[in-house]
Amino acid sequence: MIRKHLRRIGATAGVIAALVSVSVSVAVAGANATGSQNEPSVPGTLRVFAGPYEQAQFCEGGPTPVISGTSGGALAASPTAFGKDAGKNRSYSALRATFEVGKPGEAPLITQTERIWPNGMVFNLALAAGELKPGDYRFRLRAIGNKASDWTSWCAFTVTQ
């Protein structure tokens, strides 16, 4: 039992280390005097999770992310760059993100707006088991504050049985 928890802690630490090592430059524009973000930048570090204890599968620089249609998964992105100052700017807590998910070359099957996680550092869209049938899909998103950012590029992923 203890080994199982240690593996989960180790996997979580691996995800955090990978995320911290990612060097993403996402500019923050339009901050007002109170520090709230009214013109959000395009989200970065798009990633796919095959389950709550699975490591992130990044959209850039690796194989196409895969999730199970019978288990579901999650799609995620960050409003800021990761690094030593990422958690210091709490002005992102009011942001939302609109996700679009669909098959390549087709109209989106899912268009959903989600609030940023309470930590102010992750946009997340949970995909329930059976929500997507096996096949190739893609997603993108944009941040929404007082204005909407541009859309991210598409992130392709595959849903298996």
Short mmCIF file of C-alpha atoms in Angstrom, two decimals:
data_model
loop_
_atom_site.label_atom_id
_atom_site.label_comp_id
_atom_site.label_asym_id
_atom_site.label_seq_id
_atom_site.Cartn_x
_atom_site.Cartn_y
_atom_site.Cartn_z
CA MET A 1 0.00 0.00 0.00
CA ILE A 2 2.81 2.40 0.89
CA ARG A 3 4.63 1.60 -2.37
CA LYS A 4 1.48 2.47 -4.32
CA HIS A 5 1.33 5.91 -2.67
CA LEU A 6 5.06 6.45 -3.15
CA ARG A 7 4.66 5.69 -6.86
CA ARG A 8 1.84 8.24 -7.08
CA ILE A 9 3.94 10.82 -5.25
CA GLY A 10 6.89 10.03 -7.52
CA ALA A 11 4.72 10.38 -10.64
CA THR A 12 3.34 13.68 -9.38
CA ALA A 13 6.85 14.93 -8.63
CA GLY A 14 7.90 13.88 -12.16
CA VAL A 15 5.04 15.87 -13.68
CA ILE A 16 5.94 18.92 -11.60
CA ALA A 17 9.60 18.64 -12.55
CA ALA A 18 8.69 18.35 -16.23
CA LEU A 19 6.39 21.34 -16.02
CA VAL A 20 8.95 23.46 -14.20
CA SER A 21 11.58 22.61 -16.80
CA VAL A 22 9.35 23.69 -19.67
CA SER A 23 10.44 27.08 -20.87
CA VAL A 24 7.43 28.85 -22.25
CA SER A 25 7.39 32.55 -22.92
CA VAL A 26 3.86 33.85 -22.59
CA ALA A 27 3.63 37.62 -22.35
CA VAL A 28 1.17 39.19 -19.97
CA ALA A 29 -0.28 42.38 -21.37
CA GLY A 30 -2.67 45.01 -20.15
CA ALA A 31 -2.41 44.72 -16.36
CA ASN A 32 -4.17 47.59 -14.61
CA ALA A 33 -3.10 49.34 -11.39
CA THR A 34 -4.67 46.67 -9.16
CA GLY A 35 -2.77 43.89 -10.93
CA SER A 36 -5.79 42.16 -12.43
CA GLN A 37 -5.32 40.94 -15.97
CA ASN A 38 -7.79 42.54 -18.39
CA GLU A 39 -6.15 41.52 -21.67
CA PRO A 40 -5.02 37.92 -21.23
CA SER A 41 -2.30 36.40 -23.37
CA VAL A 42 -2.67 33.23 -25.40
CA PRO A 43 -2.44 30.19 -23.07
CA GLY A 44 0.61 27.97 -23.38
CA THR A 45 1.94 24.52 -22.55
CA LEU A 46 -1.02 22.60 -23.95
CA ARG A 47 -1.19 19.08 -22.54
CA VAL A 48 -3.38 16.00 -22.21
CA PHE A 49 -3.87 13.78 -19.14
CA ALA A 50 -5.05 10.19 -19.52
CA GLY A 51 -6.14 10.04 -15.88
CA PRO A 52 -5.77 11.75 -12.51
CA TYR A 53 -2.48 9.98 -11.67
CA GLU A 54 -1.02 9.96 -15.17
CA GLN A 55 1.82 12.16 -16.34
CA ALA A 56 1.12 15.03 -18.71
CA GLN A 57 1.45 14.32 -22.41
CA PHE A 58 2.63 17.57 -23.99
CA CYS A 59 1.31 18.66 -27.36
CA GLU A 60 4.63 19.98 -28.65
CA GLY A 61 7.81 18.03 -29.13
CA GLY A 62 6.56 14.51 -28.55
CA PRO A 63 4.28 11.78 -29.80
CA THR A 64 0.57 12.44 -30.21
CA PRO A 65 -1.11 12.29 -26.77
CA VAL A 66 -3.44 9.33 -26.16
CA ILE A 67 -6.38 8.89 -23.78
CA SER A 68 -8.84 6.05 -23.28
CA GLY A 69 -12.45 6.59 -24.31
CA THR A 70 -13.60 4.27 -21.53
CA SER A 71 -11.65 6.13 -18.83
CA GLY A 72 -11.85 9.73 -20.01
CA GLY A 73 -9.11 12.25 -19.38
CA ALA A 74 -8.41 15.96 -19.24
CA LEU A 75 -7.14 18.73 -21.50
CA ALA A 76 -5.10 21.50 -19.93
CA ALA A 77 -3.05 24.64 -20.56
CA SER A 78 -1.34 27.36 -18.55
CA PRO A 79 -2.02 31.11 -18.53
CA THR A 80 1.58 31.87 -17.50
CA ALA A 81 5.07 30.60 -17.99
CA PHE A 82 6.26 28.01 -15.48
CA GLY A 83 9.22 28.90 -13.35
CA LYS A 84 10.22 30.42 -10.04
CA ASP A 85 7.75 33.34 -10.32
CA ALA A 86 4.75 31.42 -11.72
CA GLY A 87 2.82 31.19 -8.44
CA LYS A 88 3.42 34.78 -7.32
CA ASN A 89 0.94 36.42 -9.69
CA ARG A 90 -2.52 35.64 -8.32
CA SER A 91 -4.22 38.03 -10.74
CA TYR A 92 -5.13 35.10 -12.99
CA SER A 93 -7.82 33.82 -10.61
CA ALA A 94 -10.58 35.66 -12.49
CA LEU A 95 -9.70 34.21 -15.91
CA ARG A 96 -11.78 31.66 -17.77
CA ALA A 97 -10.97 29.63 -20.86
CA THR A 98 -13.13 28.51 -23.74
CA PHE A 99 -12.14 25.09 -25.07
CA GLU A 100 -13.05 23.73 -28.51
CA VAL A 101 -12.71 19.98 -29.09
CA GLY A 102 -13.45 18.19 -32.34
CA LYS A 103 -12.28 15.98 -35.15
CA PRO A 104 -9.70 17.48 -37.55
CA GLY A 105 -11.36 19.49 -40.32
CA GLU A 106 -14.82 19.37 -38.70
CA ALA A 107 -16.85 21.74 -36.55
CA PRO A 108 -16.17 21.44 -32.79
CA LEU A 109 -18.10 18.71 -30.95
CA ILE A 110 -17.50 20.40 -27.60
CA THR A 111 -17.34 24.13 -26.91
CA GLN A 112 -17.15 24.75 -23.19
CA THR A 113 -15.98 27.61 -20.96
CA GLU A 114 -14.29 26.71 -17.68
CA ARG A 115 -12.97 28.84 -14.80
CA ILE A 116 -9.28 28.64 -14.05
CA TRP A 117 -8.36 26.30 -11.20
CA PRO A 118 -8.31 27.94 -7.77
CA ASN A 119 -4.50 28.09 -7.80
CA GLY A 120 -4.74 30.47 -10.78
CA MET A 121 -2.28 28.45 -12.85
CA VAL A 122 -4.22 25.81 -14.84
CA PHE A 123 -7.04 25.83 -17.36
CA ASN A 124 -8.63 22.36 -17.37
CA LEU A 125 -11.40 20.60 -19.27
CA ALA A 126 -12.37 17.16 -17.93
CA LEU A 127 -13.53 14.57 -20.46
CA ALA A 128 -15.90 12.00 -18.99
CA ALA A 129 -15.67 8.30 -19.81
CA GLY A 130 -17.47 7.65 -23.10
CA GLU A 131 -17.72 11.35 -24.00
CA LEU A 132 -15.50 10.88 -27.06
CA LYS A 133 -15.56 7.82 -29.31
CA PRO A 134 -12.28 6.26 -30.48
CA GLY A 135 -10.53 8.30 -33.17
CA ASP A 136 -8.38 11.35 -33.80
CA TYR A 137 -9.31 14.67 -32.20
CA ARG A 138 -7.84 18.08 -31.57
CA PHE A 139 -8.43 20.89 -29.11
CA ARG A 140 -7.62 24.54 -28.69
CA LEU A 141 -8.56 27.24 -26.21
CA ARG A 142 -8.41 30.92 -25.49
CA ALA A 143 -8.27 32.84 -22.24
CA ILE A 144 -11.06 35.26 -21.34
CA GLY A 145 -10.71 38.21 -18.97
CA ASN A 146 -12.17 41.60 -19.83
CA LYS A 147 -11.24 40.63 -23.39
CA ALA A 148 -10.53 37.32 -25.10
CA SER A 149 -7.04 36.26 -26.16
CA ASP A 150 -6.31 34.80 -29.56
CA TRP A 151 -6.86 31.04 -29.93
CA THR A 152 -3.98 28.67 -29.27
CA SER A 153 -2.80 26.45 -32.09
CA TRP A 154 -4.56 23.09 -32.30
CA CYS A 155 -3.31 20.17 -30.20
CA ALA A 156 -3.95 16.76 -31.76
CA PHE A 157 -4.72 13.74 -29.57
CA THR A 158 -6.06 10.22 -30.05
CA VAL A 159 -8.86 8.47 -28.16
CA THR A 160 -8.56 4.68 -27.90
CA GLN A 161 -11.04 2.05 -26.67
#
